Amino acid sequence: MVADVRMLRLRVVASSTDEADASRDVELAHALLAGDTDAAELAWDRYAPLVHGIVSRALGPDAEVEDVTQEIFYRLFSRIGTLRKPEALRSFVISFAVRIVKWELRRRRARRWLTLSETGEVPEDQLLVMNAENRYALRRLYGLLDLLSARERLVLVLRHIEGMTLEEIAEAMELSLATIKRVLRRASNRVSEMVDADEELSGRRPRVAPLRNGKRVS
Amino acid sequence: VSRTGAPFGGDDDDGIEPATMPLPIPREEADLNTPARALTRLARASLGQMTPAQRARGMGAVHARRARNRRRIVVGIAVTGVASAVAAVVLVPRALQQTQIVPEPLAYQLEDGALMPDGKIRAREDAEPALKFIDGTVIRLAPGSTGRLDAVDSQGARVSIGNGSAHVNVVPKPKARWVIDAGPFRISVHGTVFTAAWDEADGRLDVQLERGLVSVTGPVTSGPIPVRTGQHLTVTLRQPRVLLRDMDDVAETAPPAPPATGPAPVAAPAAASRHTRPARAVSRSWSAALSAGDFDEILVEAEHDLARALANRNTDELAALADAARYRRHDDVARRALHAQRRRFPGSPRAADAAFFLGRLDENAGGLGRALGWYDRYLNESPGGSYAAEALGRKMMAVREVSGPAAAREVAEEYIRLFPRGSYAGAAQALRRDR
């Protein structure tokens, strides 16, 4: 891996986390459009954690997160020629990720309907790093999210879990701002209601001894 | 769900009543009720982290799939050709075979060990498993070391050392791509013989170059560090430091093995400076000199007229000078270069990075209070910057030293929230537990 000057320059591009500096994205986008094989690796280095985060939080701690992330980049590199604005590389990547995640959610939903074997439950082994209580809570949450449509689920996840702005979500999902607001309101209300109705979740309290007459009882 | 709306109880829950003051609710969560909000926070904090292994595996898999697809396209073209011209039935596949776009991965075999389905190398008892590639390259793990073969393509392979050391002999070849991952460090190989050792428990990397050139990147290195023939690079994470010395000096000043006491940070650079080389007759850019590992060349040239260099050199060169001075422990020069960077290029990413490095210099010199100020400044100026995790981790440790564990706990909480798998996560967890 000879670190020639160009490579070094691109490495700098890829290692930057300063989103405000759009010129670095432009340089990377041009390298990708030119078919530079190193650029693909640099784009992966730069955007894989972002895409992995979106996929993981949208699908839940699923064993297929890694595969879906790879699928997104595979398609992204194949369709990089459709990138019209090199300065919008980040939005392009997010938009790609969102589209494929939506497709994946619909596929999983269909598979749940068609097969009896797949429960849609979160695989246990992915959650072993958490304590049992949190593990259980996350499984219940994603079980409830399975009841939403793919669009509602994505909007809710991108907004409430991923922390994207409404404008970013609208751009990524190619929907109007008004639609995003409407879908988000509906999804938020539904999830709030479902969590409230779920005795296991709404009845949960931290492991703290209760107070009675100002004194803690065991 | 707690009344604070915090995520569900953690492992360290000790039965203490949480604070009843409600936390401010971020704007994006305003339309969820409290239990749902706590769940989404839990999901945000728990999911989405990508491990280095996943990053390494993923790119290899995408590459391989693209290569397969290219092959499929080539075959498709061949089939079309066959249909349109019978004469091409014989000729096209031959031509394609000769001009195959994607060459096959290098053939290899593993001696004295077994390769697991996930690429892990399992050694036979007390043996030194060796990966032997068809181009003559050999990567041999030391007894007791753990390693994994992450990817192989036509130009090289990617191998990681989980813990222990490996002797690597890469046969030089045009366009070769060999990468050794040692813990969080990446060693890019350019045709060489070297030994790399990663001590996971102590967070210490050692690279000894017998022949050739490698470059090392990872935490603490602030960019690629070239290591050349006869040099020994040591990087420690617990007390972040980078030492690049001649191997003879290492033998004189520090025994190779136990990292517990750490390398000799002062003596070794002093020894290395004995080999100071004069500036070359034809000057080249300092960035290029830094990439080539010629730190002394930069320092000699800069110190010839330091004031002028600090006033006239561009931002890249000032950064190169600061790096070279830090690697050679010319702290005064490094400080002046970093201050010049901030004064002359305010608001730039390099100016923010300079704040972090000034903090490091102050911390190394024992000025923890001043270091804290610089870390805060860096985190304010560049909250998502490359050194954010380290700056916050160092801040946590410095606060603990200056104001005690109770004060550091708040920083520890923030660190765990932002960097749950960062280098200081263990220390942060320990602080949180020691209530």
mmCIF file of C-alpha atoms in Angstrom, chain A residues 1-3 8 11 15-18 21 24 37-38 40-41 44-46 48-49 52-53 56-57 60-61 66 69-71 73-74 77-78 127 129-134 137-138 141-142 156 159-164 184-185 187-189 191-193 195-196 201-209 211 216, chain B residues 1-3 7-18 27-33 35-36 39-51 53-59 61-63 65-66 69-70 72 158 175-179 186 188-190 215 224 287 291 349-350 382 384-386 421:
data_model
loop_
_atom_site.group_PDB
_atom_site.id
_atom_site.type_symbol
_atom_site.label_atom_id
_atom_site.label_comp_id
_atom_site.label_asym_id
_atom_site.label_seq_id
_atom_site.Cartn_x
_atom_site.Cartn_y
_atom_site.Cartn_z
ATOM 1 C CA MET A 1 0.000 0.000 0.000
ATOM 2 C CA VAL A 2 2.217 2.792 -1.227
ATOM 3 C CA ALA A 3 1.315 6.054 0.443
ATOM 4 C CA LEU A 8 -2.140 10.665 1.636
ATOM 5 C CA ARG A 11 -6.585 9.699 3.680
ATOM 6 C CA SER A 15 -10.230 10.800 8.324
ATOM 7 C CA SER A 16 -11.927 14.142 8.719
ATOM 8 C CA THR A 17 -15.058 14.297 10.799
ATOM 9 C CA ASP A 18 -15.748 17.950 10.133
ATOM 10 C CA ASP A 21 -15.912 21.172 5.377
ATOM 11 C CA ARG A 24 -13.342 17.302 1.525
ATOM 12 C CA THR A 37 -10.318 1.979 -6.107
ATOM 13 C CA ASP A 38 -8.657 3.551 -3.077
ATOM 14 C CA ALA A 40 -13.989 3.204 -2.286
ATOM 15 C CA GLU A 41 -11.987 2.082 0.710
ATOM 16 C CA TRP A 44 -16.027 2.956 3.564
ATOM 17 C CA ASP A 45 -13.686 4.142 6.301
ATOM 18 C CA ARG A 46 -15.496 7.433 6.500
ATOM 19 C CA ALA A 48 -19.365 2.810 7.317
ATOM 20 C CA PRO A 49 -19.817 3.713 11.016
ATOM 21 C CA HIS A 52 -23.867 0.845 10.383
ATOM 22 C CA GLY A 53 -25.449 3.030 13.069
ATOM 23 C CA SER A 56 -28.421 -1.166 13.490
ATOM 24 C CA ARG A 57 -30.829 1.295 15.095
ATOM 25 C CA GLY A 60 -32.596 -3.471 15.972
ATOM 26 C CA PRO A 61 -29.598 -5.410 17.206
ATOM 27 C CA GLU A 66 -23.328 -6.270 8.974
ATOM 28 C CA THR A 69 -24.335 -2.404 5.683
ATOM 29 C CA GLN A 70 -22.200 -4.216 3.127
ATOM 30 C CA GLU A 71 -25.150 -4.411 0.750
ATOM 31 C CA PHE A 73 -22.016 0.054 0.128
ATOM 32 C CA TYR A 74 -21.990 -2.506 -2.640
ATOM 33 C CA PHE A 77 -20.367 1.932 -5.307
ATOM 34 C CA SER A 78 -22.236 0.367 -8.233
ATOM 35 C CA LEU A 127 -27.536 -8.291 23.303
ATOM 36 C CA VAL A 129 -23.147 -6.976 26.337
ATOM 37 C CA MET A 130 -26.094 -5.299 28.094
ATOM 38 C CA ASN A 131 -27.581 -6.136 31.426
ATOM 39 C CA ALA A 132 -30.631 -8.374 31.443
ATOM 40 C CA GLU A 133 -33.090 -5.574 32.168
ATOM 41 C CA ASN A 134 -31.953 -3.367 29.302
ATOM 42 C CA ALA A 137 -36.449 -3.639 27.279
ATOM 43 C CA LEU A 138 -34.780 -3.338 23.883
ATOM 44 C CA LEU A 141 -39.168 -1.961 22.028
ATOM 45 C CA TYR A 142 -38.176 -3.481 18.707
ATOM 46 C CA LEU A 156 -39.268 7.515 14.129
ATOM 47 C CA ARG A 159 -35.609 11.273 14.422
ATOM 48 C CA HIS A 160 -35.723 9.872 17.928
ATOM 49 C CA ILE A 161 -32.872 7.390 17.959
ATOM 50 C CA GLU A 162 -30.506 8.583 15.255
ATOM 51 C CA GLY A 163 -31.148 12.255 16.093
ATOM 52 C CA MET A 164 -31.441 13.551 12.521
ATOM 53 C CA LEU A 184 -43.539 11.261 12.837
ATOM 54 C CA ARG A 185 -46.470 12.477 14.903
ATOM 55 C CA ALA A 187 -45.552 7.004 14.777
ATOM 56 C CA SER A 188 -44.647 8.753 18.037
ATOM 57 C CA ASN A 189 -48.228 8.604 19.272
ATOM 58 C CA VAL A 191 -45.292 3.977 20.070
ATOM 59 C CA SER A 192 -46.153 6.022 23.155
ATOM 60 C CA GLU A 193 -49.537 4.324 23.348
ATOM 61 C CA VAL A 195 -45.438 1.387 25.468
ATOM 62 C CA ASP A 196 -48.120 2.645 27.853
ATOM 63 C CA LEU A 201 -42.558 -1.645 29.952
ATOM 64 C CA SER A 202 -44.773 0.999 31.463
ATOM 65 C CA GLY A 203 -44.689 -0.662 34.851
ATOM 66 C CA ARG A 204 -40.924 -0.799 35.005
ATOM 67 C CA ARG A 205 -39.038 1.170 37.572
ATOM 68 C CA PRO A 206 -35.330 1.424 38.287
ATOM 69 C CA ARG A 207 -34.071 -1.016 40.851
ATOM 70 C CA VAL A 208 -34.545 1.392 43.743
ATOM 71 C CA ALA A 209 -36.075 0.517 47.075
ATOM 72 C CA LEU A 211 -39.910 5.143 50.049
ATOM 73 C CA ARG A 216 -36.622 3.476 52.419
ATOM 74 C CA VAL B 1 -38.569 4.150 33.792
ATOM 75 C CA SER B 2 -37.070 6.555 36.237
ATOM 76 C CA ARG B 3 -38.642 9.903 36.911
ATOM 77 C CA PRO B 7 -32.527 4.846 30.431
ATOM 78 C CA PHE B 8 -33.255 1.706 32.337
ATOM 79 C CA GLY B 9 -31.089 0.746 35.247
ATOM 80 C CA GLY B 10 -27.474 -0.111 34.502
ATOM 81 C CA ASP B 11 -25.212 -2.766 35.881
ATOM 82 C CA ASP B 12 -23.963 -0.365 38.495
ATOM 83 C CA ASP B 13 -27.376 0.335 39.932
ATOM 84 C CA ASP B 14 -26.776 0.383 43.656
ATOM 85 C CA GLY B 15 -30.153 1.216 45.072
ATOM 86 C CA ILE B 16 -29.564 4.922 45.548
ATOM 87 C CA GLU B 17 -32.512 7.173 44.794
ATOM 88 C CA PRO B 18 -31.755 9.000 41.558
ATOM 89 C CA ARG B 27 -36.434 18.831 21.082
ATOM 90 C CA GLU B 28 -36.545 15.738 18.878
ATOM 91 C CA GLU B 29 -38.000 13.695 21.745
ATOM 92 C CA ALA B 30 -40.714 16.132 22.735
ATOM 93 C CA ASP B 31 -43.547 14.174 21.159
ATOM 94 C CA LEU B 32 -42.808 10.824 22.817
ATOM 95 C CA ASN B 33 -44.016 10.062 26.290
ATOM 96 C CA PRO B 35 -41.275 5.637 28.948
ATOM 97 C CA ALA B 36 -40.962 5.620 25.167
ATOM 98 C CA LEU B 39 -36.456 3.355 25.498
ATOM 99 C CA THR B 40 -35.290 5.337 22.480
ATOM 100 C CA ARG B 41 -32.436 6.727 24.549
ATOM 101 C CA LEU B 42 -31.491 3.231 25.558
ATOM 102 C CA ALA B 43 -31.502 2.167 21.899
ATOM 103 C CA ARG B 44 -29.409 5.183 20.946
ATOM 104 C CA ALA B 45 -26.843 4.430 23.624
ATOM 105 C CA SER B 46 -26.704 0.670 23.092
ATOM 106 C CA LEU B 47 -26.871 0.169 19.352
ATOM 107 C CA GLY B 48 -25.016 1.342 16.324
ATOM 108 C CA GLN B 49 -21.378 0.971 17.362
ATOM 109 C CA MET B 50 -19.257 -0.644 14.688
ATOM 110 C CA THR B 51 -16.340 -2.740 15.855
ATOM 111 C CA ALA B 53 -13.331 -6.120 13.083
ATOM 112 C CA GLN B 54 -16.643 -5.348 11.393
ATOM 113 C CA ARG B 55 -15.039 -2.418 9.601
ATOM 114 C CA ALA B 56 -12.173 -4.547 8.406
ATOM 115 C CA ARG B 57 -14.382 -7.456 7.371
ATOM 116 C CA GLY B 58 -16.946 -5.268 5.646
ATOM 117 C CA MET B 59 -14.671 -3.594 3.147
ATOM 118 C CA ALA B 61 -16.594 -8.406 1.632
ATOM 119 C CA VAL B 62 -17.713 -5.460 -0.503
ATOM 120 C CA HIS B 63 -14.519 -5.682 -2.544
ATOM 121 C CA ARG B 65 -18.578 -8.991 -4.156
ATOM 122 C CA ARG B 66 -17.724 -6.242 -6.604
ATOM 123 C CA ASN B 69 -19.889 -9.030 -10.136
ATOM 124 C CA ARG B 70 -17.253 -7.768 -12.527
ATOM 125 C CA ARG B 72 -20.174 -11.994 -13.979
ATOM 126 C CA ARG B 158 -5.032 -8.321 6.005
ATOM 127 C CA LYS B 175 1.120 -2.674 -5.974
ATOM 128 C CA ALA B 176 1.296 -5.068 -3.032
ATOM 129 C CA ARG B 177 -1.234 -4.339 -0.273
ATOM 130 C CA TRP B 178 -0.460 -5.889 3.058
ATOM 131 C CA VAL B 179 -1.994 -4.658 6.266
ATOM 132 C CA ARG B 186 -2.960 -0.361 11.489
ATOM 133 C CA SER B 188 0.622 -0.669 6.301
ATOM 134 C CA VAL B 189 3.429 -2.685 4.829
ATOM 135 C CA HIS B 190 5.556 -1.733 1.874
ATOM 136 C CA SER B 215 3.651 3.154 8.343
ATOM 137 C CA PRO B 224 0.766 7.848 9.839
ATOM 138 C CA SER B 287 4.958 17.314 5.282
ATOM 139 C CA SER B 291 5.876 11.201 6.062
ATOM 140 C CA PRO B 349 -9.361 22.251 12.171
ATOM 141 C CA ARG B 350 -5.594 22.340 12.668
ATOM 142 C CA SER B 382 -14.094 20.447 17.694
ATOM 143 C CA GLY B 384 -16.661 15.675 16.798
ATOM 144 C CA GLY B 385 -12.953 15.939 16.072
ATOM 145 C CA SER B 386 -10.497 13.103 15.625
ATOM 146 C CA ARG B 421 -16.123 1.496 23.597
#
